mmCIF file of C-alpha atoms and ligand atoms in Angstrom:
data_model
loop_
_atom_site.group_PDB
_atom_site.id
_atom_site.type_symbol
_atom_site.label_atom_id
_atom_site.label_comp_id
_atom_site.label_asym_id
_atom_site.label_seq_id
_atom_site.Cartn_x
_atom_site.Cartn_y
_atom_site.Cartn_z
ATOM 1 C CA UNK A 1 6.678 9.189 3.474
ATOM 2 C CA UNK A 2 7.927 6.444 5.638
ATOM 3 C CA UNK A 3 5.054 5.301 8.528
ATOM 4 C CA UNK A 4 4.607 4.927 12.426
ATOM 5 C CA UNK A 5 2.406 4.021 14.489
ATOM 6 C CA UNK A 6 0.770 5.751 17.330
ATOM 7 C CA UNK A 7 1.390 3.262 20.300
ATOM 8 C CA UNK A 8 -2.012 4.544 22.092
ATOM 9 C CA UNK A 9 -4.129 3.387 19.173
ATOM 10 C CA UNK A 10 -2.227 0.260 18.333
ATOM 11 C CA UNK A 11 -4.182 -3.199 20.024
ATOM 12 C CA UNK A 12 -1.467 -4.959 18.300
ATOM 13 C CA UNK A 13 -3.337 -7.002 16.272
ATOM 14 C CA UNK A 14 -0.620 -7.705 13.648
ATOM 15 C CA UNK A 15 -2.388 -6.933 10.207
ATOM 16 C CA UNK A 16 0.386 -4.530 9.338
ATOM 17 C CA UNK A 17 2.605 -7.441 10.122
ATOM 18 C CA UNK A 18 0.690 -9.571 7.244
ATOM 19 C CA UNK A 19 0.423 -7.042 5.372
ATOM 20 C CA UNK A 20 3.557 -5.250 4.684
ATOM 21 C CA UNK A 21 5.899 -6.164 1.879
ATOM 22 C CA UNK A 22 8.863 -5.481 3.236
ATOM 23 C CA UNK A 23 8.853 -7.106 6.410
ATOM 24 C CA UNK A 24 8.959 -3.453 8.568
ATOM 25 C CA UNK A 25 6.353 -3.769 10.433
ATOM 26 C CA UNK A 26 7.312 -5.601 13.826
ATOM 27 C CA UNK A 27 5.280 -6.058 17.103
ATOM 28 C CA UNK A 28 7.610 -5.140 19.842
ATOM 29 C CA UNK A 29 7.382 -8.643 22.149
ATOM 30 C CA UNK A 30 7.697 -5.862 25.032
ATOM 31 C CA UNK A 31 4.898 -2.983 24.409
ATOM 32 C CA UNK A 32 2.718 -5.942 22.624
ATOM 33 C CA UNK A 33 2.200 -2.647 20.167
ATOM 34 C CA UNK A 34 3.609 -2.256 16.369
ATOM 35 C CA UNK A 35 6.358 -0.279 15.236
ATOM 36 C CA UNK A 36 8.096 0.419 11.690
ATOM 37 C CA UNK A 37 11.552 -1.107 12.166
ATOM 38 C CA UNK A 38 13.221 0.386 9.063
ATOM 39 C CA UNK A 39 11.715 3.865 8.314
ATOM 40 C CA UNK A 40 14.181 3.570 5.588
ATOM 41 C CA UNK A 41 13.154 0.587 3.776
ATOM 42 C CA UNK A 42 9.294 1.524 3.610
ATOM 43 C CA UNK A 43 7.724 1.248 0.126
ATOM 44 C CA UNK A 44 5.493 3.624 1.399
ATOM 45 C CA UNK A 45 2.964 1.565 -0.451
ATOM 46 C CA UNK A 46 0.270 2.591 2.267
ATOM 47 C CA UNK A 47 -1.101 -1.041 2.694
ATOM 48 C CA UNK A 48 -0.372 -1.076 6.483
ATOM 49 C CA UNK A 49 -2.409 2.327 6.737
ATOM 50 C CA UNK A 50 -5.491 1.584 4.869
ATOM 51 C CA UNK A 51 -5.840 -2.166 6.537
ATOM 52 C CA UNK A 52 -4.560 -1.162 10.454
ATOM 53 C CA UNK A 53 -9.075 -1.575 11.968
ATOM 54 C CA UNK A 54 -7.632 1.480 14.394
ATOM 55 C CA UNK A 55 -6.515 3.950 12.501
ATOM 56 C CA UNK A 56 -2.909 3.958 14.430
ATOM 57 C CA UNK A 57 -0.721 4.135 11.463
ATOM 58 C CA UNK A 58 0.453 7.706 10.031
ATOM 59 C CA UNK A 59 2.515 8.827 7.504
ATOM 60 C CA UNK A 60 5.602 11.829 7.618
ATOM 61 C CA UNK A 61 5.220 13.852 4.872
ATOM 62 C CA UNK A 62 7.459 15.095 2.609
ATOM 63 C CA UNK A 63 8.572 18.789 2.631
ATOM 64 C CA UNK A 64 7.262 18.444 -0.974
ATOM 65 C CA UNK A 65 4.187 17.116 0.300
ATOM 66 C CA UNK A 66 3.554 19.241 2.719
ATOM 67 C CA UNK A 67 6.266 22.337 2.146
ATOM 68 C CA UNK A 68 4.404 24.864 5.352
ATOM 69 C CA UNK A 69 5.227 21.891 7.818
ATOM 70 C CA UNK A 70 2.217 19.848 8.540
ATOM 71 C CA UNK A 71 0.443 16.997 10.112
ATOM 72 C CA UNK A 72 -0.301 14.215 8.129
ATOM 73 C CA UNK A 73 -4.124 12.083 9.559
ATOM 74 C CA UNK A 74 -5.396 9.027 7.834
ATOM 75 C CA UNK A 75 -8.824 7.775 8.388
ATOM 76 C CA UNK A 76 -9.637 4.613 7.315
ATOM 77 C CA UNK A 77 -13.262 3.721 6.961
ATOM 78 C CA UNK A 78 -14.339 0.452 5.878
ATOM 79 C CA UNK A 79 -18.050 0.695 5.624
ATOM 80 C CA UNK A 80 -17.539 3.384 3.260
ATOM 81 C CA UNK A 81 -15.109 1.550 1.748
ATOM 82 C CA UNK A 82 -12.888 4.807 1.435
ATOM 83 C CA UNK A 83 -9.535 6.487 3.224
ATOM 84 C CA UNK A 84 -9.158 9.727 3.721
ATOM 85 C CA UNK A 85 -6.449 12.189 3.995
ATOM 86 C CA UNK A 86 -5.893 15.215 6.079
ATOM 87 C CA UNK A 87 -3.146 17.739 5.371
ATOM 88 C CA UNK A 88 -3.304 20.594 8.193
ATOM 89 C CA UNK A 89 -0.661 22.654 7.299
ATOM 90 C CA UNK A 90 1.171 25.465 9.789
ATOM 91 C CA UNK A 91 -0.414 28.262 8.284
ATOM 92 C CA UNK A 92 -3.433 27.060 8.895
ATOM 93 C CA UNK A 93 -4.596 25.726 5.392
ATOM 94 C CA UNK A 94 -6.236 22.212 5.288
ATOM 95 C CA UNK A 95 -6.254 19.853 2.330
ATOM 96 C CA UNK A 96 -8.212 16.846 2.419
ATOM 97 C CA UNK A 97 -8.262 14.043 -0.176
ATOM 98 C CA UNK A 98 -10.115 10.738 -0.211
ATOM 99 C CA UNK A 99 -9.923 7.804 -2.200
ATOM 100 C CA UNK A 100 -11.406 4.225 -2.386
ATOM 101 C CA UNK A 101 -10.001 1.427 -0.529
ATOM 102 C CA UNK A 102 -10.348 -1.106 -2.817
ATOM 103 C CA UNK A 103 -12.410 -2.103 -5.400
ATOM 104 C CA UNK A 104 -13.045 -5.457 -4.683
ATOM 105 C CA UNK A 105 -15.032 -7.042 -1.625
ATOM 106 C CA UNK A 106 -12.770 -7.360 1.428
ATOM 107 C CA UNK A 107 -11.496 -11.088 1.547
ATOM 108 C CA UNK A 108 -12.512 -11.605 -1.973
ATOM 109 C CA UNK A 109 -9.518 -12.454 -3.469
ATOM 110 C CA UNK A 110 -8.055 -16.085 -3.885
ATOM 111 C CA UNK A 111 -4.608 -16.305 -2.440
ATOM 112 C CA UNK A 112 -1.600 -18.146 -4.964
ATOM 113 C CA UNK A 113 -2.663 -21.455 -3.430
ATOM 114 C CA UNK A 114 -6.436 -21.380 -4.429
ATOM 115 C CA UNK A 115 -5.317 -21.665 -7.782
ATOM 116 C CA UNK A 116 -4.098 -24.839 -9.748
ATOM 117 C CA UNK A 117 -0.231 -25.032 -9.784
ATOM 118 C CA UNK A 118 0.824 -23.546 -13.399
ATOM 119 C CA UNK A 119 2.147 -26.031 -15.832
ATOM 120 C CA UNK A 120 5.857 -26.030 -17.103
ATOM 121 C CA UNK A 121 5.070 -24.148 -20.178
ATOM 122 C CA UNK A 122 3.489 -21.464 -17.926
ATOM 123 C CA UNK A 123 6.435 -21.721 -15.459
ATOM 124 C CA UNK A 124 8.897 -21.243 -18.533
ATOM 125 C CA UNK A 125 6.736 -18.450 -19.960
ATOM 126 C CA UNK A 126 7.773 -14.840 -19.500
ATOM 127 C CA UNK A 127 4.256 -13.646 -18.451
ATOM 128 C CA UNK A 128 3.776 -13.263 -14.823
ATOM 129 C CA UNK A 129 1.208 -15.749 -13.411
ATOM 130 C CA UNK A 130 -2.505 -15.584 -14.556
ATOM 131 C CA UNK A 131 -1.460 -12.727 -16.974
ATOM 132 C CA UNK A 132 -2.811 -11.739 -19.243
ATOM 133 C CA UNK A 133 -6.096 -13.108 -17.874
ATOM 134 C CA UNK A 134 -5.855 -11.270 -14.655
ATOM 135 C CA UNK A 135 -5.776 -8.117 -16.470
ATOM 136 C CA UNK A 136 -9.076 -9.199 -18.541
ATOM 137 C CA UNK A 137 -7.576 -8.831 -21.340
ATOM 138 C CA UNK A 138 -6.743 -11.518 -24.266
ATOM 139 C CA UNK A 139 -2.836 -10.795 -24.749
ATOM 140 C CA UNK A 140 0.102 -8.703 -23.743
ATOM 141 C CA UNK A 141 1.032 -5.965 -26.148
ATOM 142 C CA UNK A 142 4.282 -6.241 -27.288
ATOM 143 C CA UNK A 143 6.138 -4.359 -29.518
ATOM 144 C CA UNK A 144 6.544 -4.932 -32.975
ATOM 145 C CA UNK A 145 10.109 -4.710 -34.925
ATOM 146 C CA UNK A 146 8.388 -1.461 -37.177
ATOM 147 C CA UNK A 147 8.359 0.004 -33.818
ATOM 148 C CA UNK A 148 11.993 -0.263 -32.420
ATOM 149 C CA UNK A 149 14.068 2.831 -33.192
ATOM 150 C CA UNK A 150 16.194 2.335 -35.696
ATOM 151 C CA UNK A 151 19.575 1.298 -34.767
ATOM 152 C CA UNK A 152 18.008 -0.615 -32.425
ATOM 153 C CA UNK A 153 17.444 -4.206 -33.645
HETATM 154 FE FE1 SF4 B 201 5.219 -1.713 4.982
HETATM 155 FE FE2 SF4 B 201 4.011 -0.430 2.954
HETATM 156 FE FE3 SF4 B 201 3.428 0.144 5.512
HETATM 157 FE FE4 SF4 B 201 5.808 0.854 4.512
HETATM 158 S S1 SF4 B 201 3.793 1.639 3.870
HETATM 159 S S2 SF4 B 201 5.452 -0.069 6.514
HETATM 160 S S3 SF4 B 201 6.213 -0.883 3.157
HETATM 161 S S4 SF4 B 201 3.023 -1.798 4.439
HETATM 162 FE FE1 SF4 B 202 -1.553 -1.940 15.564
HETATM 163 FE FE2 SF4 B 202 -2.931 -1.166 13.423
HETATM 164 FE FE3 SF4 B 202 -0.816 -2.760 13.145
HETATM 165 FE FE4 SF4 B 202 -3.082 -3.706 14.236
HETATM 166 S S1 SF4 B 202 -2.800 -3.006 12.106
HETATM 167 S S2 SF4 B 202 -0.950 -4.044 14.969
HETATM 168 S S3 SF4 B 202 -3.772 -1.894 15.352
HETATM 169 S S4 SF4 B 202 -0.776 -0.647 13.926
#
């Protein structure tokens, strides 16, 4: 369910911008608002909805999603620490769902250059960086040969 942005909320404030991973969400240098370049390309990973502070970004739903036609709301709210969803479908039927934000305090996290560049064993190693420590946990399972298929060694 690709995004957009309703121009009237927008302030343009660009954390869409920052946030997006794939590089979609634009301010237009014209309006001063911001727009989803590339419907097509959205991960529709939802980070530009739960950080825009003015609630301007909404979602097109699926006809899976929402089968009766439909209008899709978000509501962030960041006291609460929660976004919510509103399904209003044509028939009249409303489905809400909420879920947390995040679970860690807003700002909290260190960004890649907080931490101390890896060393060349760690740049060599298959493990992503600060695994498996940023998944508190003391290794990576891994599969053992007795588990392969047979055949498949
Ligand atoms: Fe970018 Fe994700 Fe928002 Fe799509 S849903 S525009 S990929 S931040
Ligand atoms: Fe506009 Fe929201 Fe993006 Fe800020 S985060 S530029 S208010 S759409």
């Amino acid at each position: 369910m690709p995004t957009f942005v309703y121009m009237t909320r927008c302030d343009g404030c660009g954390q869409c911008v920052d946030i997006c991973p794939s590089n979609i969400m634009h301010i237009d240098t014209t309006s001063r608002r911001a727009y989803n370049i590339e419907p097509n390309m959205c991960w529709e990973c939802y980070a530009c909805v739960k950080a825009c502070p003015q609630d301007a970004i909404d979602v097109r739903g699926y006809s899976d999603f929402a089968p009766l036609g439909h209008s899709v709301r978000v509501l962030r709210e960041e006291e609460k620490a929660t976004i919510s969803w509103k399904i209003k479908f044509r028939d009249g039927r409303e489905k809400n769902f909420e879920s947390p934000i995040r679970t860690t305090k807003w700002g909290s996290i260190k960004c890649a250059s907080d931490y101390e560049a890896p060393s060349q064993d760690a740049i060599n190693s298959q493990e992503l960086a600060h695994e498996p420590d940023g998944l508190n946990i003391k290794e990576l399972p891994a599969l053992k040969p007795d588990q392969f298929k047979v055949g498949v060694l």
